[in-house]
mmCIF file of C-alpha atoms in Angstrom:
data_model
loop_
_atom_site.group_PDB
_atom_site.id
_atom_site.type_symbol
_atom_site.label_atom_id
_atom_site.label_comp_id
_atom_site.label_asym_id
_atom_site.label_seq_id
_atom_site.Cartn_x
_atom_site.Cartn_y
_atom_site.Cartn_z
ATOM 1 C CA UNK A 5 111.132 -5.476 -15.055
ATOM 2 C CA UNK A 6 107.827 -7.406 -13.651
ATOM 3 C CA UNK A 7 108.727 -10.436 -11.557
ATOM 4 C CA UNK A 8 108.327 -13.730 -13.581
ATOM 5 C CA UNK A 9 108.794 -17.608 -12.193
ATOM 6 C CA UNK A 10 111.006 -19.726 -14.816
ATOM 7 C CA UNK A 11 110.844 -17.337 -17.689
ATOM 8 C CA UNK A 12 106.854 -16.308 -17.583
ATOM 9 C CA UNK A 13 106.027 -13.008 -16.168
ATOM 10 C CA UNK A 14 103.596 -12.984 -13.472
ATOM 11 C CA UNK A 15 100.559 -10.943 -14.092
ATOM 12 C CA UNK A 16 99.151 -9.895 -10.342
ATOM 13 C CA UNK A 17 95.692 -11.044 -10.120
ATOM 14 C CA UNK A 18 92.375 -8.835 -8.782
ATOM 15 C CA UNK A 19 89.600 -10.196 -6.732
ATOM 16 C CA UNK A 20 86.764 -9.065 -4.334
ATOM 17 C CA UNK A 21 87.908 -8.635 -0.278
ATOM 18 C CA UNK A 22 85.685 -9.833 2.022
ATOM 19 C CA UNK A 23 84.346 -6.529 3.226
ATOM 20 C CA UNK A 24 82.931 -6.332 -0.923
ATOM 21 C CA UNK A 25 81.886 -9.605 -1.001
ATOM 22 C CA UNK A 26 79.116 -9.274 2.341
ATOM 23 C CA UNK A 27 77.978 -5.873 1.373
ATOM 24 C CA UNK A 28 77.066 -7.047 -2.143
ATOM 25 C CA UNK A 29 75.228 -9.831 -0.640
ATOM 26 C CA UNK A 30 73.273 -7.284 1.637
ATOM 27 C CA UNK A 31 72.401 -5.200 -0.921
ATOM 28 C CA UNK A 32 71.116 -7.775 -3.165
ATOM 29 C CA UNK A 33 69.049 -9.121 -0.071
ATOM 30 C CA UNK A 34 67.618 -6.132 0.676
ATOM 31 C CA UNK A 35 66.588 -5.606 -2.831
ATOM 32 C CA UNK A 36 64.893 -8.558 -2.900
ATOM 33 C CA UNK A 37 63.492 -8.321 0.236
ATOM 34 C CA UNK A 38 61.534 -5.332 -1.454
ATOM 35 C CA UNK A 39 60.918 -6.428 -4.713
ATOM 36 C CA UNK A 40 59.409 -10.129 -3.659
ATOM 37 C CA UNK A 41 55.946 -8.187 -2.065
ATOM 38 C CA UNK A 42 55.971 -6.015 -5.529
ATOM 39 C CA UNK A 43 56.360 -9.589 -7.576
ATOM 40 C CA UNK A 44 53.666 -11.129 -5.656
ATOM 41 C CA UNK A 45 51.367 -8.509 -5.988
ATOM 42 C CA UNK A 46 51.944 -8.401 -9.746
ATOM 43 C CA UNK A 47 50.709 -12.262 -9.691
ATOM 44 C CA UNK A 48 47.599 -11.662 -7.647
ATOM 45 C CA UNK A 49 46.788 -8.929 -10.339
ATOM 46 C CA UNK A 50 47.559 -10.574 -13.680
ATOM 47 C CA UNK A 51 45.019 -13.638 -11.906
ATOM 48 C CA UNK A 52 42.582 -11.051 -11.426
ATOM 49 C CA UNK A 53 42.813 -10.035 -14.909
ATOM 50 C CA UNK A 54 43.206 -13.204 -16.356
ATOM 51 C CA UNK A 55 40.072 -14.407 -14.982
ATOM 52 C CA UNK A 56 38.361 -11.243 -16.309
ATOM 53 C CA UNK A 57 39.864 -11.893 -19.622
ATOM 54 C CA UNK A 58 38.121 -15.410 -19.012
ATOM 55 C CA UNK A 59 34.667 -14.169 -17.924
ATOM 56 C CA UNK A 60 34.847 -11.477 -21.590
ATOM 57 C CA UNK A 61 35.236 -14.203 -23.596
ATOM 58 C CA UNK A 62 32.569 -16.765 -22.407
ATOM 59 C CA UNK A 63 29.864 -14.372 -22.094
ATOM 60 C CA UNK A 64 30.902 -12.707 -25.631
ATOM 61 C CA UNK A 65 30.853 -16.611 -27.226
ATOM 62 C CA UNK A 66 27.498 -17.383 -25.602
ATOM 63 C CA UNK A 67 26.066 -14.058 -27.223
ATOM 64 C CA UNK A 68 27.489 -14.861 -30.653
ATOM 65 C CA UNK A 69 26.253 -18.202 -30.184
ATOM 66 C CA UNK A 70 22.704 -17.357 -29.622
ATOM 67 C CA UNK A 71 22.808 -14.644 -32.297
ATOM 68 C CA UNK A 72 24.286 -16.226 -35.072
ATOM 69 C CA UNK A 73 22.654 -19.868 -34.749
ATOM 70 C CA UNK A 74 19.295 -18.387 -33.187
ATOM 71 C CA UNK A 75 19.540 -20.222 -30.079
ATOM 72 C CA UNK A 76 18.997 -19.693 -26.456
ATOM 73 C CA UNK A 77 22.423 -19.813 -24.774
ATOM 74 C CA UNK A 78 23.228 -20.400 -21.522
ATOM 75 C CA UNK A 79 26.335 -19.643 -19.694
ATOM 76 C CA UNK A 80 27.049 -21.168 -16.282
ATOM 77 C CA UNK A 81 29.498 -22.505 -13.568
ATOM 78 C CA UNK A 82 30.193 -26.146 -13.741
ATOM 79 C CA UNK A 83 29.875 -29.025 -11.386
ATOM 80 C CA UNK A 84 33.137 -31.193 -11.087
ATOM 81 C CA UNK A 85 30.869 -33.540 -14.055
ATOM 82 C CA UNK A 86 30.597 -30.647 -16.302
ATOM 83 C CA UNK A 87 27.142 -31.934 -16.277
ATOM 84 C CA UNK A 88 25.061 -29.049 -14.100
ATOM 85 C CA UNK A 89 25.270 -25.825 -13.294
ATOM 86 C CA UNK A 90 25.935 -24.465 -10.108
ATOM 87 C CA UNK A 91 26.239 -20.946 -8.036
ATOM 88 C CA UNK A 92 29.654 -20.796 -7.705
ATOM 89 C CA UNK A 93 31.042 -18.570 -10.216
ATOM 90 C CA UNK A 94 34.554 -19.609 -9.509
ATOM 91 C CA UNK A 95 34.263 -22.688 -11.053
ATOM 92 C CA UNK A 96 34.633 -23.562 -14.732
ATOM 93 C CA UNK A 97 32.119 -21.694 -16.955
ATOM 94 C CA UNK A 98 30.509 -24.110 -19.311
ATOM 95 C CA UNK A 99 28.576 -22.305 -22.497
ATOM 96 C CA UNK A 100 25.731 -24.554 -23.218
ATOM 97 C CA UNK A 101 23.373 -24.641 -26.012
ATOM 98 C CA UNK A 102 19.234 -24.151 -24.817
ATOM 99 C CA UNK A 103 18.522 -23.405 -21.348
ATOM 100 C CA UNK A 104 18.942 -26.330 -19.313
ATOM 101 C CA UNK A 105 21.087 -26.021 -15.978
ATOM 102 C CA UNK A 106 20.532 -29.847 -14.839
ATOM 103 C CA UNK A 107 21.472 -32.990 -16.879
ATOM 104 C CA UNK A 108 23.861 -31.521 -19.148
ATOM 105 C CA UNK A 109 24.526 -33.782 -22.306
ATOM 106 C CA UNK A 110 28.048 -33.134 -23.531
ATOM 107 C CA UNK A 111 26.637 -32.554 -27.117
ATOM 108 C CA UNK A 112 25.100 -29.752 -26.220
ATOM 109 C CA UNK A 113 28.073 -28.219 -24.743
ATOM 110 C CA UNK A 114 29.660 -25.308 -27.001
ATOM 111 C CA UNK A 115 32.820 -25.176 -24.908
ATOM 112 C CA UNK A 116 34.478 -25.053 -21.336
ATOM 113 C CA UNK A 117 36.177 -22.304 -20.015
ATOM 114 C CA UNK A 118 38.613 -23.754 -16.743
ATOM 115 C CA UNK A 119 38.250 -22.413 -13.687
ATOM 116 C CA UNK A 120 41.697 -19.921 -12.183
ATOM 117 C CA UNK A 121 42.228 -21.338 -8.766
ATOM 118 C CA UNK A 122 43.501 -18.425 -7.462
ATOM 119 C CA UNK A 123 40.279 -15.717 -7.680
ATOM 120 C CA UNK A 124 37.138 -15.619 -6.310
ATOM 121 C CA UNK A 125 34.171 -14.349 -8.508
ATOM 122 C CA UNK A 126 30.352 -13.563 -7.233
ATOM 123 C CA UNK A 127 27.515 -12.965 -9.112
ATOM 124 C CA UNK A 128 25.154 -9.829 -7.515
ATOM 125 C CA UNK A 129 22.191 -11.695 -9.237
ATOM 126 C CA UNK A 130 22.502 -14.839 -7.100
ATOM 127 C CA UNK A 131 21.620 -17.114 -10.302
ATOM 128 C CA UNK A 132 23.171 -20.014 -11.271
ATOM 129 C CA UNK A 133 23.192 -19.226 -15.204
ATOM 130 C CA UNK A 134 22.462 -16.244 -17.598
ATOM 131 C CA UNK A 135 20.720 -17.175 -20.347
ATOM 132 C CA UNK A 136 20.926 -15.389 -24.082
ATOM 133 C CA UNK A 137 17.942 -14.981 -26.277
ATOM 134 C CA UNK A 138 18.221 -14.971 -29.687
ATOM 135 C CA UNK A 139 19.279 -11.284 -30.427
ATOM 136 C CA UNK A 140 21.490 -11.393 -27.855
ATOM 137 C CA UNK A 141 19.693 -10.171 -24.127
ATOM 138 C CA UNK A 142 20.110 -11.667 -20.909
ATOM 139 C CA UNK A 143 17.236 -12.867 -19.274
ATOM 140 C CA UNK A 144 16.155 -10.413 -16.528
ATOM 141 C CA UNK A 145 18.037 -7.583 -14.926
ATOM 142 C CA UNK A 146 21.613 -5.874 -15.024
ATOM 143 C CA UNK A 147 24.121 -7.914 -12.538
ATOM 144 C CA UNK A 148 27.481 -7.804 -11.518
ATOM 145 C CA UNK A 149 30.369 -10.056 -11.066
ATOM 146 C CA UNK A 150 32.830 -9.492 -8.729
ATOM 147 C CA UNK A 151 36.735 -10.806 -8.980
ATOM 148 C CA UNK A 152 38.765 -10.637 -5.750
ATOM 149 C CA UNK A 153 42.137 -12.390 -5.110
ATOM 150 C CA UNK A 154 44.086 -12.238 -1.705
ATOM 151 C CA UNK A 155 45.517 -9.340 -0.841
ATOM 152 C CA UNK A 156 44.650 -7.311 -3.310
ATOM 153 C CA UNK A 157 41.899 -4.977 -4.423
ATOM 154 C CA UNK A 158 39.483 -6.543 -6.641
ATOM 155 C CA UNK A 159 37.085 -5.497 -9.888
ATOM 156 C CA UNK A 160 33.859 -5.815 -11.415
ATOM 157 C CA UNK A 161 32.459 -6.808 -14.240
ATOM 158 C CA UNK A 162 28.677 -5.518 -15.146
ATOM 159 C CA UNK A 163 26.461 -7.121 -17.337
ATOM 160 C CA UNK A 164 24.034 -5.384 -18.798
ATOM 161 C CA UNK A 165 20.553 -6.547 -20.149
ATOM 162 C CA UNK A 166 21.689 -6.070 -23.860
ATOM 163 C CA UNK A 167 23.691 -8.772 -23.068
ATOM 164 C CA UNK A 168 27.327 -6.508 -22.728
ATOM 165 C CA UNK A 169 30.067 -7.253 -20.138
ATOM 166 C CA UNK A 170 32.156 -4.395 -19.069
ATOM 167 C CA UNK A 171 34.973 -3.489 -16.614
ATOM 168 C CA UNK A 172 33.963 -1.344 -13.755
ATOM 169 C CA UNK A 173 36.658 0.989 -13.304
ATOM 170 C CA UNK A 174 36.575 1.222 -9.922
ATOM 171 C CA UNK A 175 38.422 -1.263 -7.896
ATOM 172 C CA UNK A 176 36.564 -2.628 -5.110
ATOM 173 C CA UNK A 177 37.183 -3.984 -1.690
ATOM 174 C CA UNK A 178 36.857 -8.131 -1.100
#
């Protein structure tokens, strides 16, 4: 017959020893220990490829844009006034109808694509816009743009003179 205290049987109860209790915490500190790098890396990544994602989409609106309305169409980095154009390519992307690059009126502006603080992006060309005729070409020669986050290998983007972005597959060094 189990013991029991005034009638109720007692049950025996099961816990962790002490010995359990610090090797489960090692464990799950040397797991994490490993998997933070992995996490981080994963973030610099998905920036990277967010901010390609970003680049795709602005340069495929400012083609449409000067296609479909028969335009000139500029694309181009953004001062802090979203009211000029700069060289920095890391900055917010404005797509702008005509090809002005100074004195910027806001009516003129087809939208703003914000800037990802954590990647840095060149331009091979060295230009502060690239502007879209009206069937869709860039203005002078093929040019790259290059994405690079900390600590991690970047990409490029080339844009062609029909007026095309694509993905370099080759990851390259920042």
């Amino acid at each position: 017959m189990p013991p029991s205290l005034h009638g109720v049987p007692l049950t025996r109860t099961q816990g962790f020893t002490l010995l359990e209790l610090v090797i489960t915490l090692l464990l799950i500190s040397a797991l994490a220990a490993w998997g933070i790098p992995n996490f981080q890396a994963l973030g610099r990544n998905t920036a990277v490829t967010a901010d390609i994602n970003r680049l795709q989409t602005a340069f495929s609106l400012a083609r449409n844009t000067a296609i479909t309305q028969r335009i000139t169409t500029t694309i181009c980095p953004a001062n802090a006034a979203k009211s000029a154009c700069t060289r920095d390519w890391s900055n917010a992307l404005l797509v702008v109808k005509g090809d002005s690059i100074n004195h910027i009126r806001s009516n003129d502006i087809v939208r703003v694509f914000p800037a990802q603080a954590t990647t840095a992006i060149s331009y091979s060309r060295g230009t502060r816009r690239v502007s879209y005729s009206t069937l869709g070409h860039t203005n002078g020669f093929n040019g790259s743009f290059n994405l690079c986050a900390e600590n991690t290998r970047g990409r490029k983007l080339v844009l062609s003179r029909l007026g095309r972005l694509r993905i370099d597959e080759t990851p390259i060094d920042c």
